[in-house]
Amino acid sequence: MTDTYRNIPSLSERYRPYFRIGAAVNAKSLNTHRDLLVTHFNSVTAENEMKWEEIHPEQDRYEFAKADALVNFAREHGMFVRGHTLVWHNQTPAAVFLDDLGQTATAAVVERRLEEHVATVLGRYHNDIYDWDVANEAVVDAGTGFLRDSRWLQTLGDDYIAKAFRIAHQAAPDALLFYNDYNETKPDKSERIYKLVAGLLDEGVPIHGIGMQGHWMLDDPALDEIERAIDRYASLGVHLHITELDVCVYGNVHGTGGQSQEVLPYDDELAKRLAERYRSLFSSLRARKDVIESVTFWGVADDDTWRDNFPVRGRKDWPLLFDVNHGPKQAFWSVVEF
């Protein structure tokens, strides 16, 4: 461990009485951000390495090397692993939904492929991964609809989510299985997520938790909106994880228009505002430690964040607790000093 990390408190140790502290990692960051990970985190999530197109790019071919490296890293350092993700409308090969002639495959064929994929992946990691995001981003953001019009919905019908959870439970009966989504605090979408999970529970589907992604901004959503959503979900009696936390310093990422195009310098004022936002967020999360079990950042430090390319490609953002040189930001101190 270098001196850079020796003289600052460990984030995960500081939060051990409250909840696990995780980070999304990739094959590169396991090496480039190793010291930060080992010092400050006790849980990891694969940023992309366990998504279908990465781990199972062709029907008869799996690529486990990167996912194995992540699991081995976690095992070596006594970390938890969150599995992410099994059923999603993105990053799933189109061939999953096609037959040998390139035509739309039947529901029976697609369901059999899902069963085989889940059995293979969860079977490989059943001793190491205890939490899985089974279904990801399956409800609509706005309007009068309910479920997203994905290939999964089109092929398997309205009960495809229930099928996915039952398949995952059969493959890994001891794993906690989550529904994961963004804009999870917005009133309309929050109610859709609540309706979905409540309906699955009523059907006896083995769903155990809700993953709140937490791709938030400096001023949005309001803290009371976040708290209402957490409390509403907690009323279902399920596990709650914050799964993809970061704080964009720009405008609305998942809005329906008018996203900010401005470019800001990371000056003292912005650093202060970010620290204040993180302070209020973690104060609220600590107060809900009885229902929040895990908080995972979507990234480790500002030198490697998806926010640099979304919603404006190539625009620098500073959404995490560690800066581009892996040093603790003012936001870090606002989270550990309370």
mmCIF file of C-alpha atoms in Angstrom:
data_model
loop_
_atom_site.group_PDB
_atom_site.id
_atom_site.type_symbol
_atom_site.label_atom_id
_atom_site.label_comp_id
_atom_site.label_asym_id
_atom_site.label_seq_id
_atom_site.Cartn_x
_atom_site.Cartn_y
_atom_site.Cartn_z
ATOM 1 C CA MET A 1 0.000 0.000 0.000
ATOM 2 C CA THR A 2 1.413 3.406 -0.900
ATOM 3 C CA ASP A 3 1.662 6.371 1.456
ATOM 4 C CA THR A 4 -1.121 8.054 -0.557
ATOM 5 C CA TYR A 5 -3.646 5.752 1.098
ATOM 6 C CA ARG A 6 -1.951 5.047 4.416
ATOM 7 C CA ASN A 7 -2.924 8.236 6.215
ATOM 8 C CA ILE A 8 -6.603 8.560 5.396
ATOM 9 C CA PRO A 9 -9.492 6.620 6.937
ATOM 10 C CA SER A 10 -10.888 3.623 5.098
ATOM 11 C CA LEU A 11 -14.307 4.380 3.641
ATOM 12 C CA SER A 12 -15.543 0.803 4.037
ATOM 13 C CA GLU A 13 -14.267 0.544 7.615
ATOM 14 C CA ARG A 14 -15.932 3.828 8.517
ATOM 15 C CA TYR A 15 -19.219 2.464 7.203
ATOM 16 C CA ARG A 16 -18.962 -1.057 8.541
ATOM 17 C CA PRO A 17 -21.606 -0.332 11.224
ATOM 18 C CA TYR A 18 -23.970 0.908 8.520
ATOM 19 C CA PHE A 19 -23.695 -0.885 5.177
ATOM 20 C CA ARG A 20 -21.237 -2.333 2.673
ATOM 21 C CA ILE A 21 -19.383 0.098 0.398
ATOM 22 C CA GLY A 22 -18.886 -1.109 -3.152
ATOM 23 C CA ALA A 23 -17.503 0.019 -6.490
ATOM 24 C CA ALA A 24 -18.151 -0.921 -10.087
ATOM 25 C CA VAL A 25 -14.934 -2.221 -11.612
ATOM 26 C CA ASN A 26 -13.620 -3.435 -14.924
ATOM 27 C CA ALA A 27 -10.698 -5.570 -16.018
ATOM 28 C CA LYS A 28 -8.448 -2.518 -16.194
ATOM 29 C CA SER A 29 -9.428 -0.851 -12.923
ATOM 30 C CA LEU A 30 -8.680 -3.998 -10.912
ATOM 31 C CA ASN A 31 -5.064 -3.086 -11.594
ATOM 32 C CA THR A 32 -5.055 0.686 -12.073
ATOM 33 C CA HIS A 33 -7.239 1.336 -9.014
ATOM 34 C CA ARG A 34 -6.119 -1.600 -6.913
ATOM 35 C CA ASP A 35 -4.918 0.405 -3.894
ATOM 36 C CA LEU A 36 -8.136 2.388 -3.692
ATOM 37 C CA LEU A 37 -10.238 -0.752 -3.998
ATOM 38 C CA VAL A 38 -8.352 -2.696 -1.358
ATOM 39 C CA THR A 39 -8.303 0.234 1.077
ATOM 40 C CA HIS A 40 -11.793 1.686 0.721
ATOM 41 C CA PHE A 41 -14.231 -0.917 -0.620
ATOM 42 C CA ASN A 42 -15.538 -4.266 0.587
ATOM 43 C CA SER A 43 -17.793 -5.048 -2.377
ATOM 44 C CA VAL A 44 -17.380 -4.978 -6.147
ATOM 45 C CA THR A 45 -19.725 -5.089 -9.133
ATOM 46 C CA ALA A 46 -18.724 -5.868 -12.701
ATOM 47 C CA GLU A 47 -19.287 -2.733 -14.768
ATOM 48 C CA ASN A 48 -19.718 -4.740 -17.979
ATOM 49 C CA GLU A 49 -17.878 -8.052 -17.650
ATOM 50 C CA MET A 50 -20.919 -10.072 -16.548
ATOM 51 C CA LYS A 51 -23.406 -8.597 -19.014
ATOM 52 C CA TRP A 52 -24.621 -11.064 -21.622
ATOM 53 C CA GLU A 53 -22.704 -9.699 -24.639
ATOM 54 C CA GLU A 54 -19.429 -9.804 -22.691
ATOM 55 C CA ILE A 55 -19.678 -13.113 -20.867
ATOM 56 C CA HIS A 56 -21.703 -15.005 -23.521
ATOM 57 C CA PRO A 57 -21.061 -13.252 -26.859
ATOM 58 C CA GLU A 58 -22.105 -16.210 -29.037
ATOM 59 C CA GLN A 59 -24.551 -18.999 -28.381
ATOM 60 C CA ASP A 60 -21.869 -21.662 -28.070
ATOM 61 C CA ARG A 61 -19.132 -19.466 -26.588
ATOM 62 C CA TYR A 62 -18.603 -18.055 -23.107
ATOM 63 C CA GLU A 63 -15.824 -15.655 -22.152
ATOM 64 C CA PHE A 64 -15.194 -16.004 -18.424
ATOM 65 C CA ALA A 65 -11.648 -14.633 -18.095
ATOM 66 C CA LYS A 66 -12.544 -11.056 -17.108
ATOM 67 C CA ALA A 67 -15.367 -12.075 -14.777
ATOM 68 C CA ASP A 68 -13.132 -14.726 -13.222
ATOM 69 C CA ALA A 69 -10.427 -12.107 -12.596
ATOM 70 C CA LEU A 70 -12.947 -9.930 -10.763
ATOM 71 C CA VAL A 71 -14.224 -12.810 -8.636
ATOM 72 C CA ASN A 72 -10.691 -13.945 -7.839
ATOM 73 C CA PHE A 73 -9.731 -10.395 -6.846
ATOM 74 C CA ALA A 74 -12.724 -10.182 -4.525
ATOM 75 C CA ARG A 75 -11.977 -13.572 -2.996
ATOM 76 C CA GLU A 76 -8.341 -12.608 -2.412
ATOM 77 C CA HIS A 77 -9.335 -9.435 -0.577
ATOM 78 C CA GLY A 78 -12.390 -10.686 1.287
ATOM 79 C CA MET A 79 -14.892 -8.675 -0.738
ATOM 80 C CA PHE A 80 -18.511 -9.295 -1.596
ATOM 81 C CA VAL A 81 -19.505 -9.492 -5.272
ATOM 82 C CA ARG A 82 -22.765 -8.223 -6.755
ATOM 83 C CA GLY A 83 -23.688 -9.930 -10.022
ATOM 84 C CA HIS A 84 -24.817 -7.565 -12.783
ATOM 85 C CA THR A 85 -26.937 -8.300 -14.832
ATOM 86 C CA LEU A 86 -28.930 -11.192 -16.349
ATOM 87 C CA VAL A 87 -31.916 -9.764 -18.258
ATOM 88 C CA TRP A 88 -31.580 -6.318 -19.840
ATOM 89 C CA HIS A 89 -32.747 -4.675 -23.057
ATOM 90 C CA ASN A 90 -29.183 -3.493 -23.728
ATOM 91 C CA GLN A 91 -25.944 -5.435 -24.228
ATOM 92 C CA THR A 92 -27.707 -8.665 -25.114
ATOM 93 C CA PRO A 93 -26.665 -10.178 -28.466
ATOM 94 C CA ALA A 94 -29.391 -9.919 -31.104
ATOM 95 C CA ALA A 95 -28.824 -13.610 -31.878
ATOM 96 C CA VAL A 96 -30.445 -14.529 -28.553
ATOM 97 C CA PHE A 97 -33.787 -13.637 -30.144
ATOM 98 C CA LEU A 98 -33.185 -15.149 -33.604
ATOM 99 C CA ASP A 99 -33.409 -18.663 -34.986
ATOM 100 C CA ASP A 100 -30.902 -20.344 -37.285
ATOM 101 C CA LEU A 101 -32.466 -18.627 -40.301
ATOM 102 C CA GLY A 102 -32.203 -15.172 -38.806
ATOM 103 C CA GLN A 103 -35.920 -14.959 -38.116
ATOM 104 C CA THR A 104 -37.536 -14.193 -34.776
ATOM 105 C CA ALA A 105 -37.068 -17.181 -32.493
ATOM 106 C CA THR A 106 -40.001 -18.739 -30.701
ATOM 107 C CA ALA A 107 -40.676 -18.044 -27.037
ATOM 108 C CA ALA A 108 -39.713 -21.623 -26.203
ATOM 109 C CA VAL A 109 -36.315 -21.228 -27.846
ATOM 110 C CA VAL A 110 -35.557 -17.899 -26.158
ATOM 111 C CA GLU A 111 -36.666 -19.179 -22.760
ATOM 112 C CA ARG A 112 -34.451 -22.242 -23.166
ATOM 113 C CA ARG A 113 -31.495 -19.978 -24.017
ATOM 114 C CA LEU A 114 -32.191 -17.875 -20.937
ATOM 115 C CA GLU A 115 -32.294 -20.992 -18.760
ATOM 116 C CA GLU A 116 -29.006 -22.238 -20.178
ATOM 117 C CA HIS A 117 -27.305 -18.853 -19.798
ATOM 118 C CA VAL A 118 -28.432 -18.357 -16.218
ATOM 119 C CA ALA A 119 -27.625 -21.940 -15.200
ATOM 120 C CA THR A 120 -24.127 -21.626 -16.662
ATOM 121 C CA VAL A 121 -23.242 -18.204 -15.245
ATOM 122 C CA LEU A 122 -24.821 -18.589 -11.812
ATOM 123 C CA GLY A 123 -23.610 -22.156 -11.587
ATOM 124 C CA ARG A 124 -20.036 -21.020 -12.155
ATOM 125 C CA TYR A 125 -20.163 -18.313 -9.485
ATOM 126 C CA HIS A 126 -22.651 -19.681 -6.969
ATOM 127 C CA ASN A 127 -20.004 -19.879 -4.223
ATOM 128 C CA ASP A 128 -18.813 -16.304 -4.776
ATOM 129 C CA ILE A 129 -21.761 -14.140 -5.822
ATOM 130 C CA TYR A 130 -24.586 -13.814 -3.344
ATOM 131 C CA ASP A 131 -26.564 -10.921 -4.909
ATOM 132 C CA TRP A 132 -27.698 -10.706 -8.528
ATOM 133 C CA ASP A 133 -29.429 -7.983 -10.511
ATOM 134 C CA VAL A 134 -31.732 -10.374 -12.339
ATOM 135 C CA ALA A 135 -33.808 -7.861 -14.299
ATOM 136 C CA ASN A 136 -32.552 -4.394 -15.169
ATOM 137 C CA GLU A 137 -34.464 -1.291 -16.298
ATOM 138 C CA ALA A 138 -37.629 -3.106 -17.347
ATOM 139 C CA VAL A 139 -40.281 -0.434 -16.718
ATOM 140 C CA VAL A 140 -40.932 2.676 -18.798
ATOM 141 C CA ASP A 141 -39.792 6.115 -17.689
ATOM 142 C CA ALA A 142 -42.904 8.119 -18.533
ATOM 143 C CA GLY A 143 -46.275 8.028 -20.235
ATOM 144 C CA THR A 144 -49.117 5.612 -19.704
ATOM 145 C CA GLY A 145 -47.294 2.330 -20.295
ATOM 146 C CA PHE A 146 -45.800 -0.040 -17.762
ATOM 147 C CA LEU A 147 -43.155 -2.453 -19.059
ATOM 148 C CA ARG A 148 -40.489 -1.376 -21.549
ATOM 149 C CA ASP A 149 -41.161 -2.678 -25.062
ATOM 150 C CA SER A 150 -37.992 -4.781 -25.183
ATOM 151 C CA ARG A 151 -37.169 -7.914 -27.155
ATOM 152 C CA TRP A 152 -37.634 -9.841 -23.925
ATOM 153 C CA LEU A 153 -41.190 -8.548 -23.581
ATOM 154 C CA GLN A 154 -41.978 -9.047 -27.250
ATOM 155 C CA THR A 155 -40.735 -12.629 -27.234
ATOM 156 C CA LEU A 156 -41.625 -13.987 -23.797
ATOM 157 C CA GLY A 157 -44.618 -11.821 -22.870
ATOM 158 C CA ASP A 158 -45.556 -9.866 -19.782
ATOM 159 C CA ASP A 159 -44.395 -12.547 -17.362
ATOM 160 C CA TYR A 160 -40.810 -12.674 -18.630
ATOM 161 C CA ILE A 161 -39.505 -10.975 -15.481
ATOM 162 C CA ALA A 162 -41.186 -13.531 -13.232
ATOM 163 C CA LYS A 163 -39.719 -16.290 -15.405
ATOM 164 C CA ALA A 164 -36.235 -14.783 -15.110
ATOM 165 C CA PHE A 165 -36.406 -14.665 -11.324
ATOM 166 C CA ARG A 166 -37.676 -18.232 -11.075
ATOM 167 C CA ILE A 167 -34.929 -19.436 -13.402
ATOM 168 C CA ALA A 168 -32.276 -17.570 -11.390
ATOM 169 C CA HIS A 169 -33.604 -18.930 -8.105
ATOM 170 C CA GLN A 170 -33.478 -22.469 -9.449
ATOM 171 C CA ALA A 171 -29.876 -21.964 -10.542
ATOM 172 C CA ALA A 172 -28.738 -20.281 -7.292
ATOM 173 C CA PRO A 173 -31.285 -20.906 -4.528
ATOM 174 C CA ASP A 174 -29.169 -19.179 -1.871
ATOM 175 C CA ALA A 175 -28.601 -15.948 -3.822
ATOM 176 C CA LEU A 176 -30.480 -12.707 -3.174
ATOM 177 C CA LEU A 177 -32.190 -11.635 -6.392
ATOM 178 C CA PHE A 178 -32.803 -7.975 -7.240
ATOM 179 C CA TYR A 179 -34.759 -5.809 -9.631
ATOM 180 C CA ASN A 180 -32.521 -2.833 -10.590
ATOM 181 C CA ASP A 181 -33.496 0.498 -12.186
ATOM 182 C CA TYR A 182 -32.666 4.199 -12.666
ATOM 183 C CA ASN A 183 -34.914 7.248 -12.091
ATOM 184 C CA GLU A 184 -36.039 5.114 -9.195
ATOM 185 C CA THR A 185 -37.031 8.124 -7.076
ATOM 186 C CA LYS A 186 -39.208 9.920 -9.648
ATOM 187 C CA PRO A 187 -42.816 9.598 -8.416
ATOM 188 C CA ASP A 188 -44.362 8.036 -11.533
ATOM 189 C CA LYS A 189 -41.534 5.596 -12.170
ATOM 190 C CA SER A 190 -41.144 4.835 -8.479
ATOM 191 C CA GLU A 191 -44.764 3.715 -8.410
ATOM 192 C CA ARG A 192 -44.201 1.518 -11.458
ATOM 193 C CA ILE A 193 -41.232 -0.145 -9.770
ATOM 194 C CA TYR A 194 -43.251 -0.589 -6.591
ATOM 195 C CA LYS A 195 -46.153 -2.056 -8.586
ATOM 196 C CA LEU A 196 -43.839 -4.452 -10.424
ATOM 197 C CA VAL A 197 -42.114 -5.754 -7.307
ATOM 198 C CA ALA A 198 -45.318 -5.908 -5.260
ATOM 199 C CA GLY A 199 -46.987 -7.898 -8.035
ATOM 200 C CA LEU A 200 -44.093 -10.341 -8.237
ATOM 201 C CA LEU A 201 -44.167 -10.828 -4.476
ATOM 202 C CA ASP A 202 -47.916 -11.436 -4.584
ATOM 203 C CA GLU A 203 -47.320 -14.138 -7.209
ATOM 204 C CA GLY A 204 -44.767 -15.851 -4.986
ATOM 205 C CA VAL A 205 -41.898 -14.993 -7.322
ATOM 206 C CA PRO A 206 -38.498 -15.323 -5.573
ATOM 207 C CA ILE A 207 -37.515 -11.650 -5.732
ATOM 208 C CA HIS A 208 -35.632 -10.431 -2.675
ATOM 209 C CA GLY A 209 -34.635 -6.835 -3.280
ATOM 210 C CA ILE A 210 -34.670 -3.592 -5.222
ATOM 211 C CA GLY A 211 -31.536 -1.984 -6.598
ATOM 212 C CA MET A 212 -31.755 1.806 -6.668
ATOM 213 C CA GLN A 213 -29.122 2.890 -9.160
ATOM 214 C CA GLY A 214 -28.587 6.378 -7.743
ATOM 215 C CA HIS A 215 -27.333 8.167 -10.857
ATOM 216 C CA TRP A 216 -28.120 11.502 -9.233
ATOM 217 C CA MET A 217 -27.111 15.152 -9.653
ATOM 218 C CA LEU A 218 -26.158 18.072 -7.461
ATOM 219 C CA ASP A 219 -29.728 19.323 -7.074
ATOM 220 C CA ASP A 220 -31.894 16.523 -8.420
ATOM 221 C CA PRO A 221 -33.586 14.480 -7.141
ATOM 222 C CA ALA A 222 -34.443 16.383 -3.987
ATOM 223 C CA LEU A 223 -33.413 14.630 -0.801
ATOM 224 C CA ASP A 224 -36.999 14.224 0.383
ATOM 225 C CA GLU A 225 -37.848 12.554 -2.938
ATOM 226 C CA ILE A 226 -35.034 10.036 -2.403
ATOM 227 C CA GLU A 227 -36.168 9.395 1.148
ATOM 228 C CA ARG A 228 -39.795 8.864 0.125
ATOM 229 C CA ALA A 229 -38.747 6.320 -2.499
ATOM 230 C CA ILE A 230 -36.537 4.411 -0.052
ATOM 231 C CA ASP A 231 -39.273 4.320 2.553
ATOM 232 C CA ARG A 232 -41.873 3.261 -0.027
ATOM 233 C CA TYR A 233 -39.743 0.377 -1.272
ATOM 234 C CA ALA A 234 -38.812 -0.631 2.263
ATOM 235 C CA SER A 235 -42.518 -1.061 3.047
ATOM 236 C CA LEU A 236 -42.453 -4.112 0.763
ATOM 237 C CA GLY A 237 -40.116 -5.844 3.200
ATOM 238 C CA VAL A 238 -37.393 -6.407 0.585
ATOM 239 C CA HIS A 239 -33.650 -5.795 0.690
ATOM 240 C CA LEU A 240 -32.528 -2.388 -0.637
ATOM 241 C CA HIS A 241 -29.193 -1.661 -2.281
ATOM 242 C CA ILE A 242 -27.912 1.570 -3.809
ATOM 243 C CA THR A 243 -26.264 -0.030 -6.806
ATOM 244 C CA GLU A 244 -24.716 2.585 -9.124
ATOM 245 C CA LEU A 245 -24.159 5.769 -7.142
ATOM 246 C CA ASP A 246 -22.531 8.836 -8.651
ATOM 247 C CA VAL A 247 -23.357 12.541 -8.622
ATOM 248 C CA CYS A 248 -23.233 14.308 -11.982
ATOM 249 C CA VAL A 249 -22.257 17.985 -11.693
ATOM 250 C CA TYR A 250 -24.278 18.824 -14.821
ATOM 251 C CA GLY A 251 -27.928 18.621 -15.849
ATOM 252 C CA ASN A 252 -30.431 15.802 -15.922
ATOM 253 C CA VAL A 253 -28.992 12.578 -17.310
ATOM 254 C CA HIS A 254 -32.186 10.568 -17.622
ATOM 255 C CA GLY A 255 -34.580 13.414 -18.357
ATOM 256 C CA THR A 256 -36.842 13.662 -21.361
ATOM 257 C CA GLY A 257 -35.094 16.660 -22.900
ATOM 258 C CA GLY A 258 -33.269 19.871 -22.137
ATOM 259 C CA GLN A 259 -30.175 18.150 -20.810
ATOM 260 C CA SER A 260 -27.436 20.602 -19.930
ATOM 261 C CA GLN A 261 -24.667 21.106 -22.501
ATOM 262 C CA GLU A 262 -22.599 23.397 -20.296
ATOM 263 C CA VAL A 263 -18.971 22.712 -19.430
ATOM 264 C CA LEU A 264 -17.862 23.572 -15.912
ATOM 265 C CA PRO A 265 -14.430 23.873 -14.310
ATOM 266 C CA TYR A 266 -13.917 21.786 -11.201
ATOM 267 C CA ASP A 267 -13.185 24.739 -8.947
ATOM 268 C CA ASP A 268 -13.494 25.234 -5.207
ATOM 269 C CA GLU A 269 -17.145 26.200 -5.448
ATOM 270 C CA LEU A 270 -18.093 23.067 -7.389
ATOM 271 C CA ALA A 271 -16.044 20.894 -5.031
ATOM 272 C CA LYS A 272 -17.912 22.422 -2.098
ATOM 273 C CA ARG A 273 -21.318 21.853 -3.694
ATOM 274 C CA LEU A 274 -20.470 18.231 -4.478
ATOM 275 C CA ALA A 275 -19.281 17.671 -0.909
ATOM 276 C CA GLU A 276 -22.480 19.145 0.491
ATOM 277 C CA ARG A 277 -24.571 16.901 -1.757
ATOM 278 C CA TYR A 278 -22.691 13.773 -0.702
ATOM 279 C CA ARG A 279 -22.870 14.809 2.959
ATOM 280 C CA SER A 280 -26.650 15.098 2.841
ATOM 281 C CA LEU A 281 -27.052 11.876 0.858
ATOM 282 C CA PHE A 282 -24.978 9.782 3.221
ATOM 283 C CA SER A 283 -26.549 11.337 6.290
ATOM 284 C CA SER A 284 -29.921 10.203 4.957
ATOM 285 C CA LEU A 285 -28.635 6.741 4.024
ATOM 286 C CA ARG A 286 -27.043 6.252 7.446
ATOM 287 C CA ALA A 287 -30.368 7.090 9.036
ATOM 288 C CA ARG A 288 -31.843 4.215 7.018
ATOM 289 C CA LYS A 289 -29.153 1.661 7.790
ATOM 290 C CA ASP A 290 -31.845 -0.797 8.898
ATOM 291 C CA VAL A 291 -33.078 -1.074 5.303
ATOM 292 C CA ILE A 292 -30.046 -0.046 3.196
ATOM 293 C CA GLU A 293 -27.578 -2.943 3.158
ATOM 294 C CA SER A 294 -25.144 -1.891 0.451
ATOM 295 C CA VAL A 295 -24.046 1.305 -1.325
ATOM 296 C CA THR A 296 -22.063 0.814 -4.532
ATOM 297 C CA PHE A 297 -20.427 3.650 -6.464
ATOM 298 C CA TRP A 298 -20.474 3.358 -10.251
ATOM 299 C CA GLY A 299 -16.740 3.668 -10.566
ATOM 300 C CA VAL A 300 -13.784 4.201 -8.264
ATOM 301 C CA ALA A 301 -12.242 7.570 -9.148
ATOM 302 C CA ASP A 302 -12.820 10.458 -11.542
ATOM 303 C CA ASP A 303 -10.196 9.316 -14.043
ATOM 304 C CA ASP A 304 -12.433 6.422 -15.146
ATOM 305 C CA THR A 305 -16.134 7.299 -15.141
ATOM 306 C CA TRP A 306 -18.928 6.718 -17.651
ATOM 307 C CA ARG A 307 -20.094 10.265 -16.890
ATOM 308 C CA ASP A 308 -17.301 11.609 -19.104
ATOM 309 C CA ASN A 309 -19.281 10.348 -22.089
ATOM 310 C CA PHE A 310 -22.906 10.586 -20.979
ATOM 311 C CA PRO A 311 -25.022 12.534 -21.709
ATOM 312 C CA VAL A 312 -22.369 14.604 -23.528
ATOM 313 C CA ARG A 313 -19.580 12.573 -25.058
ATOM 314 C CA GLY A 314 -16.088 13.754 -24.152
ATOM 315 C CA ARG A 315 -17.176 16.225 -21.475
ATOM 316 C CA LYS A 316 -15.298 15.843 -18.200
ATOM 317 C CA ASP A 317 -17.366 15.125 -15.101
ATOM 318 C CA TRP A 318 -16.283 14.662 -11.462
ATOM 319 C CA PRO A 319 -18.959 12.434 -9.902
ATOM 320 C CA LEU A 320 -17.015 10.287 -7.408
ATOM 321 C CA LEU A 321 -15.200 10.647 -4.068
ATOM 322 C CA PHE A 322 -11.653 10.290 -5.453
ATOM 323 C CA ASP A 323 -10.070 12.623 -7.995
ATOM 324 C CA VAL A 324 -8.281 11.857 -11.260
ATOM 325 C CA ASN A 325 -5.048 11.270 -9.325
ATOM 326 C CA HIS A 326 -6.845 8.910 -6.902
ATOM 327 C CA GLY A 327 -6.667 11.380 -4.039
ATOM 328 C CA PRO A 328 -9.572 11.974 -1.646
ATOM 329 C CA LYS A 329 -11.776 14.904 -2.635
ATOM 330 C CA GLN A 330 -13.635 17.240 -0.324
ATOM 331 C CA ALA A 331 -16.629 15.005 -1.035
ATOM 332 C CA PHE A 332 -14.757 12.046 0.473
ATOM 333 C CA TRP A 333 -14.152 13.909 3.716
ATOM 334 C CA SER A 334 -17.800 14.996 3.850
ATOM 335 C CA VAL A 335 -18.793 11.318 3.786
ATOM 336 C CA VAL A 336 -16.306 9.962 6.343
ATOM 337 C CA GLU A 337 -16.341 12.844 8.827
ATOM 338 C CA PHE A 338 -19.652 12.816 10.693
#
